[in-house]
mmCIF file of C-alpha atoms in Angstrom:
data_model
loop_
_atom_site.group_PDB
_atom_site.id
_atom_site.type_symbol
_atom_site.label_atom_id
_atom_site.label_comp_id
_atom_site.label_asym_id
_atom_site.label_seq_id
_atom_site.Cartn_x
_atom_site.Cartn_y
_atom_site.Cartn_z
ATOM 1 C CA MET A 1 35.107 -43.609 25.053
ATOM 2 C CA GLN A 2 32.211 -42.675 27.330
ATOM 3 C CA PRO A 3 32.676 -40.733 30.588
ATOM 4 C CA GLY A 4 33.183 -43.074 33.527
ATOM 5 C CA PHE A 5 34.559 -45.823 31.283
ATOM 6 C CA PHE A 6 37.347 -46.801 33.687
ATOM 7 C CA ASN A 7 35.045 -46.662 36.718
ATOM 8 C CA HIS A 8 32.623 -49.007 34.996
ATOM 9 C CA LEU A 9 35.485 -51.213 33.846
ATOM 10 C CA LEU A 10 36.665 -51.585 37.450
ATOM 11 C CA LEU A 11 33.120 -52.352 38.600
ATOM 12 C CA PHE A 12 32.697 -55.116 36.032
ATOM 13 C CA SER A 13 36.137 -56.500 36.870
ATOM 14 C CA ALA A 14 35.206 -56.574 40.566
ATOM 15 C CA PHE A 15 31.918 -58.274 39.695
ATOM 16 C CA GLU A 16 33.802 -60.923 37.713
ATOM 17 C CA LEU A 17 36.114 -61.502 40.683
ATOM 18 C CA LYS A 18 33.123 -61.860 42.975
ATOM 19 C CA ARG A 19 31.535 -64.299 40.557
ATOM 20 C CA GLY A 20 34.770 -66.283 40.461
ATOM 21 C CA PHE A 21 35.291 -66.558 44.221
ATOM 22 C CA ALA A 22 32.056 -65.733 46.061
ATOM 23 C CA THR A 23 29.429 -67.760 44.193
ATOM 24 C CA ARG A 24 28.609 -71.439 44.503
ATOM 25 C CA LYS A 25 29.943 -72.180 41.023
ATOM 26 C CA GLY A 26 33.107 -70.176 41.648
ATOM 27 C CA ILE A 27 33.797 -71.836 44.993
ATOM 28 C CA LEU A 28 33.203 -75.275 43.466
ATOM 29 C CA SER A 29 35.688 -74.503 40.670
ATOM 30 C CA LEU A 30 38.215 -73.212 43.182
ATOM 31 C CA VAL A 31 37.916 -76.276 45.418
ATOM 32 C CA THR A 32 38.146 -78.616 42.423
ATOM 33 C CA PHE A 33 41.273 -76.891 41.174
ATOM 34 C CA ALA A 34 42.830 -76.910 44.660
ATOM 35 C CA VAL A 35 42.233 -80.652 45.096
ATOM 36 C CA ILE A 36 43.522 -81.551 41.609
ATOM 37 C CA TRP A 37 46.571 -79.302 41.975
ATOM 38 C CA TYR A 38 47.302 -80.756 45.436
ATOM 39 C CA PHE A 39 47.583 -84.258 43.992
ATOM 40 C CA ILE A 40 49.637 -83.012 41.020
ATOM 41 C CA LEU A 41 51.959 -81.225 43.425
ATOM 42 C CA LEU A 42 52.194 -84.115 45.858
ATOM 43 C CA TYR A 43 52.796 -86.947 43.417
ATOM 44 C CA PRO A 44 53.904 -86.383 39.795
ATOM 45 C CA LEU A 45 55.545 -82.993 40.357
ATOM 46 C CA ARG A 46 57.392 -83.947 43.535
ATOM 47 C CA PHE A 47 58.344 -87.371 42.167
ATOM 48 C CA ALA A 48 59.735 -85.913 38.928
ATOM 49 C CA ALA A 49 61.660 -83.233 40.854
ATOM 50 C CA GLU A 50 63.208 -85.835 43.162
ATOM 51 C CA LEU A 51 64.172 -87.933 40.147
ATOM 52 C CA LEU A 52 65.866 -84.902 38.580
ATOM 53 C CA VAL A 53 67.808 -84.230 41.783
ATOM 54 C CA GLN A 54 68.991 -87.842 41.861
ATOM 55 C CA GLU A 55 70.094 -87.712 38.213
ATOM 56 C CA LYS A 56 72.054 -84.512 38.812
ATOM 57 C CA GLY A 57 73.665 -86.031 41.889
ATOM 58 C CA LEU A 58 74.738 -89.140 39.995
ATOM 59 C CA GLN A 59 75.809 -87.070 36.955
ATOM 60 C CA ALA A 60 74.540 -89.858 34.718
ATOM 61 C CA GLU A 61 74.928 -89.555 30.954
ATOM 62 C CA PHE A 62 71.555 -91.209 30.401
ATOM 63 C CA SER A 63 68.422 -89.286 31.404
ATOM 64 C CA ILE A 64 64.896 -90.640 31.417
ATOM 65 C CA PHE A 65 63.605 -87.114 30.731
ATOM 66 C CA GLU A 66 65.674 -86.900 27.551
ATOM 67 C CA LEU A 67 64.238 -90.256 26.523
ATOM 68 C CA ILE A 68 60.596 -89.132 26.854
ATOM 69 C CA GLY A 69 61.224 -85.722 25.251
ATOM 70 C CA PHE A 70 61.289 -83.559 28.387
ATOM 71 C CA GLY A 71 65.017 -82.919 28.537
ATOM 72 C CA ALA A 72 64.418 -79.148 28.715
ATOM 73 C CA ILE A 73 63.267 -79.613 32.318
ATOM 74 C CA GLN A 74 66.932 -80.021 33.218
ATOM 75 C CA HIS A 75 67.678 -76.459 32.047
ATOM 76 C CA TRP A 76 65.947 -75.017 35.109
ATOM 77 C CA PRO A 77 68.297 -74.686 38.127
ATOM 78 C CA ILE A 78 65.383 -75.564 40.441
ATOM 79 C CA PRO A 79 63.975 -79.011 39.448
ATOM 80 C CA GLU A 80 60.521 -78.272 40.882
ATOM 81 C CA PHE A 81 60.224 -75.160 38.717
ATOM 82 C CA GLY A 82 61.226 -77.059 35.590
ATOM 83 C CA VAL A 83 58.545 -79.696 36.176
ATOM 84 C CA PHE A 84 55.981 -77.058 37.157
ATOM 85 C CA TRP A 85 56.732 -75.084 33.984
ATOM 86 C CA HIS A 86 55.929 -78.061 31.743
ATOM 87 C CA PHE A 87 52.812 -79.039 33.691
ATOM 88 C CA ALA A 88 51.529 -75.445 33.713
ATOM 89 C CA LEU A 89 52.016 -74.987 29.960
ATOM 90 C CA MET A 90 49.665 -77.926 29.405
ATOM 91 C CA ILE A 91 47.119 -77.260 32.148
ATOM 92 C CA PHE A 92 46.468 -73.502 32.258
ATOM 93 C CA PRO A 93 45.651 -72.870 28.558
ATOM 94 C CA MET A 94 42.952 -75.560 28.599
ATOM 95 C CA LEU A 95 41.776 -74.364 32.001
ATOM 96 C CA SER A 96 41.516 -70.853 30.601
ATOM 97 C CA ILE A 97 39.180 -72.013 27.827
ATOM 98 C CA MET A 98 36.838 -73.668 30.334
ATOM 99 C CA LEU A 99 36.946 -70.984 33.029
ATOM 100 C CA THR A 100 36.504 -67.879 30.860
ATOM 101 C CA ALA A 101 33.893 -69.141 28.408
ATOM 102 C CA ASP A 102 31.033 -67.257 30.062
ATOM 103 C CA GLN A 103 32.099 -63.618 30.023
ATOM 104 C CA THR A 104 29.034 -62.011 28.402
ATOM 105 C CA CYS A 105 27.005 -64.755 26.693
ATOM 106 C CA SER A 106 24.823 -65.796 29.648
ATOM 107 C CA ASP A 107 23.895 -62.156 30.407
ATOM 108 C CA ARG A 108 22.956 -61.600 26.779
ATOM 109 C CA GLU A 109 20.907 -64.818 26.667
ATOM 110 C CA ARG A 110 19.005 -63.879 29.849
ATOM 111 C CA GLY A 111 18.421 -60.353 28.550
ATOM 112 C CA THR A 112 20.240 -58.661 31.449
ATOM 113 C CA LEU A 113 23.013 -57.349 29.223
ATOM 114 C CA ARG A 114 20.484 -55.064 27.522
ATOM 115 C CA PHE A 115 19.765 -53.349 30.837
ATOM 116 C CA ILE A 116 23.432 -53.242 31.894
ATOM 117 C CA VAL A 117 24.485 -51.232 28.829
ATOM 118 C CA ILE A 118 21.810 -48.600 29.523
ATOM 119 C CA ARG A 119 24.052 -47.131 32.238
ATOM 120 C CA SER A 120 27.422 -48.251 30.855
ATOM 121 C CA SER A 121 29.049 -48.847 27.506
ATOM 122 C CA ARG A 122 29.510 -52.149 25.732
ATOM 123 C CA ASP A 123 33.246 -51.547 25.829
ATOM 124 C CA SER A 124 33.310 -51.292 29.616
ATOM 125 C CA VAL A 125 31.339 -54.542 29.908
ATOM 126 C CA PHE A 126 33.520 -56.381 27.389
ATOM 127 C CA PHE A 127 36.904 -55.209 28.695
ATOM 128 C CA GLY A 128 35.801 -55.271 32.345
ATOM 129 C CA ARG A 129 34.762 -58.907 32.161
ATOM 130 C CA PHE A 130 37.957 -59.756 30.311
ATOM 131 C CA ALA A 131 40.105 -57.973 32.921
ATOM 132 C CA GLY A 132 38.260 -59.751 35.733
ATOM 133 C CA ALA A 133 38.792 -63.134 34.076
ATOM 134 C CA MET A 134 42.511 -62.378 33.719
ATOM 135 C CA MET A 135 42.782 -61.387 37.386
ATOM 136 C CA ILE A 136 41.135 -64.633 38.494
ATOM 137 C CA GLN A 137 43.573 -66.659 36.416
ATOM 138 C CA ALA A 138 46.504 -64.581 37.681
ATOM 139 C CA LEU A 139 45.514 -65.479 41.250
ATOM 140 C CA TRP A 140 45.222 -69.174 40.405
ATOM 141 C CA ILE A 141 48.571 -69.167 38.609
ATOM 142 C CA SER A 142 50.214 -67.333 41.507
ATOM 143 C CA ALA A 143 48.785 -69.800 44.018
ATOM 144 C CA ALA A 144 50.091 -72.747 41.979
ATOM 145 C CA ALA A 145 53.534 -71.142 41.591
ATOM 146 C CA PHE A 146 53.824 -70.279 45.287
ATOM 147 C CA SER A 147 52.804 -73.821 46.267
ATOM 148 C CA THR A 148 55.606 -75.131 44.040
ATOM 149 C CA PHE A 149 57.962 -72.618 45.667
ATOM 150 C CA ALA A 150 56.909 -73.918 49.102
ATOM 151 C CA LEU A 151 57.510 -77.506 47.943
ATOM 152 C CA THR A 152 61.034 -76.510 46.876
ATOM 153 C CA LEU A 153 61.781 -75.024 50.284
ATOM 154 C CA THR A 154 60.499 -78.114 52.100
ATOM 155 C CA ARG A 155 63.079 -80.145 50.178
ATOM 156 C CA ASP A 156 65.929 -77.696 50.705
ATOM 157 C CA ALA A 157 65.429 -74.376 52.505
ATOM 158 C CA SER A 158 68.838 -73.167 51.335
ATOM 159 C CA LEU A 159 67.394 -72.806 47.796
ATOM 160 C CA LEU A 160 65.412 -69.713 48.819
ATOM 161 C CA ALA A 161 67.840 -67.237 47.238
ATOM 162 C CA PHE A 162 68.015 -69.269 43.999
ATOM 163 C CA ALA A 163 64.286 -69.984 43.677
ATOM 164 C CA LEU A 164 62.936 -66.533 44.503
ATOM 165 C CA PRO A 165 64.130 -64.746 41.301
ATOM 166 C CA ASP A 166 62.520 -67.410 39.092
ATOM 167 C CA LEU A 167 59.136 -67.155 40.798
ATOM 168 C CA PRO A 168 57.961 -63.878 39.123
ATOM 169 C CA ILE A 169 59.285 -65.168 35.783
ATOM 170 C CA LEU A 170 56.993 -68.192 36.002
ATOM 171 C CA ILE A 171 53.956 -66.160 37.062
ATOM 172 C CA VAL A 172 54.351 -63.405 34.442
ATOM 173 C CA ASN A 173 54.998 -65.905 31.655
ATOM 174 C CA LEU A 174 51.974 -68.036 32.469
ATOM 175 C CA ILE A 175 49.727 -64.965 32.669
ATOM 176 C CA LEU A 176 50.945 -64.030 29.188
ATOM 177 C CA VAL A 177 50.352 -67.598 27.989
ATOM 178 C CA VAL A 178 46.655 -67.547 28.977
ATOM 179 C CA LEU A 179 46.114 -63.988 27.666
ATOM 180 C CA PRO A 180 45.234 -64.914 24.038
ATOM 181 C CA PHE A 181 43.061 -67.825 25.180
ATOM 182 C CA THR A 182 41.075 -65.518 27.462
ATOM 183 C CA ALA A 183 40.782 -62.952 24.666
ATOM 184 C CA MET A 184 39.575 -65.676 22.295
ATOM 185 C CA MET A 185 36.893 -66.692 24.800
ATOM 186 C CA ALA A 186 35.872 -63.038 25.231
ATOM 187 C CA ALA A 187 35.316 -62.762 21.473
ATOM 188 C CA LEU A 188 33.415 -66.063 21.285
ATOM 189 C CA SER A 189 31.344 -65.204 24.355
ATOM 190 C CA ALA A 190 30.254 -62.022 22.599
ATOM 191 C CA GLN A 191 29.019 -64.090 19.656
ATOM 192 C CA VAL A 192 27.482 -67.349 20.923
ATOM 193 C CA LYS A 193 24.570 -68.023 23.278
ATOM 194 C CA SER A 194 26.148 -70.124 26.036
ATOM 195 C CA ALA A 195 29.443 -70.991 27.713
ATOM 196 C CA ARG A 196 29.161 -74.546 26.415
ATOM 197 C CA GLN A 197 28.939 -73.314 22.830
ATOM 198 C CA ALA A 198 31.871 -70.952 23.395
ATOM 199 C CA THR A 199 34.018 -73.804 24.736
ATOM 200 C CA LEU A 200 33.064 -76.105 21.870
ATOM 201 C CA TRP A 201 33.733 -73.462 19.224
ATOM 202 C CA ALA A 202 37.052 -72.549 20.845
ATOM 203 C CA ILE A 203 38.283 -76.148 20.678
ATOM 204 C CA LEU A 204 37.052 -76.615 17.102
ATOM 205 C CA ILE A 205 38.504 -73.314 15.879
ATOM 206 C CA TRP A 206 41.784 -74.005 17.660
ATOM 207 C CA MET A 207 42.104 -77.487 16.118
ATOM 208 C CA PHE A 208 41.021 -76.534 12.585
ATOM 209 C CA LEU A 209 43.049 -73.331 12.540
ATOM 210 C CA ALA A 210 46.155 -75.224 13.650
ATOM 211 C CA GLY A 211 45.560 -77.943 11.041
ATOM 212 C CA ILE A 212 44.850 -75.591 8.127
ATOM 213 C CA ILE A 213 47.673 -73.166 8.852
ATOM 214 C CA GLY A 214 50.055 -76.036 9.586
ATOM 215 C CA SER A 215 49.277 -77.593 6.195
ATOM 216 C CA LEU A 216 49.662 -74.278 4.377
ATOM 217 C CA ALA A 217 52.995 -73.616 6.077
ATOM 218 C CA TYR A 218 54.216 -77.109 5.165
ATOM 219 C CA TYR A 219 53.480 -76.759 1.437
ATOM 220 C CA LEU A 220 54.099 -73.002 1.267
ATOM 221 C CA PRO A 221 56.832 -72.090 3.797
ATOM 222 C CA VAL A 222 56.362 -68.417 2.951
ATOM 223 C CA LEU A 223 53.052 -68.601 4.847
ATOM 224 C CA ALA A 224 54.679 -69.914 8.043
ATOM 225 C CA PHE A 225 54.130 -66.496 9.670
ATOM 226 C CA LEU A 226 50.402 -67.321 9.823
ATOM 227 C CA LYS A 227 51.164 -69.653 12.713
ATOM 228 C CA CYS A 228 51.270 -66.536 14.858
ATOM 229 C CA LEU A 229 47.462 -66.472 14.574
ATOM 230 C CA ILE A 230 47.125 -69.742 16.507
ATOM 231 C CA PRO A 231 46.815 -69.105 20.273
ATOM 232 C CA GLY A 232 49.522 -71.050 22.059
ATOM 233 C CA TYR A 233 51.457 -72.043 18.953
ATOM 234 C CA GLN A 234 54.665 -70.948 20.717
ATOM 235 C CA LEU A 235 54.148 -73.320 23.675
ATOM 236 C CA SER A 236 56.380 -76.068 22.281
ATOM 237 C CA ASP A 237 59.211 -73.566 21.795
ATOM 238 C CA LEU A 238 58.507 -71.996 25.169
ATOM 239 C CA ALA A 239 58.854 -75.381 26.880
ATOM 240 C CA GLN A 240 62.446 -75.620 25.642
ATOM 241 C CA LEU A 241 63.452 -72.361 27.365
ATOM 242 C CA SER A 242 64.156 -71.568 30.981
ATOM 243 C CA GLY A 243 64.535 -68.545 33.235
ATOM 244 C CA TRP A 244 64.574 -65.106 31.645
ATOM 245 C CA GLN A 245 64.869 -66.681 28.185
ATOM 246 C CA THR A 246 61.162 -67.527 28.341
ATOM 247 C CA LEU A 247 60.301 -63.828 28.045
ATOM 248 C CA SER A 248 61.878 -63.708 24.576
ATOM 249 C CA LEU A 249 58.569 -65.011 23.152
ATOM 250 C CA ALA A 250 56.335 -62.686 25.166
ATOM 251 C CA TYR A 251 55.508 -60.599 22.087
ATOM 252 C CA ILE A 252 53.556 -63.510 20.546
ATOM 253 C CA PRO A 253 50.741 -63.814 23.147
ATOM 254 C CA LEU A 254 50.624 -60.028 23.498
ATOM 255 C CA LEU A 255 50.077 -59.621 19.747
ATOM 256 C CA GLN A 256 47.545 -62.463 19.632
ATOM 257 C CA GLY A 257 45.663 -61.055 22.606
ATOM 258 C CA LEU A 258 45.509 -57.591 21.026
ATOM 259 C CA ILE A 259 44.159 -58.950 17.722
ATOM 260 C CA LEU A 260 41.555 -61.131 19.438
ATOM 261 C CA LEU A 261 40.421 -58.294 21.715
ATOM 262 C CA ILE A 262 39.989 -55.984 18.713
ATOM 263 C CA LEU A 263 37.945 -58.725 17.013
ATOM 264 C CA GLY A 264 35.896 -59.301 20.164
ATOM 265 C CA ARG A 265 35.186 -55.601 20.595
ATOM 266 C CA TRP A 266 34.029 -55.420 16.975
ATOM 267 C CA ILE A 267 31.672 -58.374 17.548
ATOM 268 C CA MET A 268 30.391 -56.903 20.823
ATOM 269 C CA ALA A 269 29.697 -53.531 19.218
ATOM 270 C CA ARG A 270 27.576 -55.093 16.439
ATOM 271 C CA GLN A 271 25.926 -57.943 18.300
ATOM 272 C CA ALA A 272 22.239 -57.662 19.053
ATOM 273 C CA LEU A 273 21.472 -57.590 22.769
#
């Protein structure tokens, strides 16, 4: 580890934050996300939460959410959080693939990465960009969670004491969920020439890896542990949990993220600039 590694890491993280919020592309992405999330919050999320409240009030034996396979939403004491949890598990992993595809590839293609590493190490560039990408996503996730929290209070302000403890659970869990996806994009960005290629390869690798490992696990159950290599494979199980129970699977994205970061660092160290 070179002297000044952490200083350089912080500088590259700050640069990534600036690129995510202070550039034309970053502002456009932010505005697009804000508009899309506003309509999700205003219509499907609020409608589903109101429907859940009505079902609980009627204490009906039949539930439309059970019928469509989303009965786990009812496990959350706050209906808005249950609906948000399921929406977020679908939206943020895919959003992570698109948002974090260009961590180092464009700099390498333009030739600027060669000059950057003259005064800093490849490790500081790789991990700094990754950390910056994670911070941007953490801010987006927090904004989405707090907007859902505000929606809950507009329906019933007395739910403040019940909703507040679940808020950090949602944020921390979703940050962990996107961790391996961001690490996967960091590794691919260190290998390919453009963000478009990184996104395409991520989707292809994700699909083929899931298909191959799924087939192997079906015919050879002893190989079922290989599913841990698939980023997000635990999402279906995670959707069935609520509250603090969701943290019981936190070790999976942490392990996946560590493996993918080690792979990405190895690629970055050997890739021609």
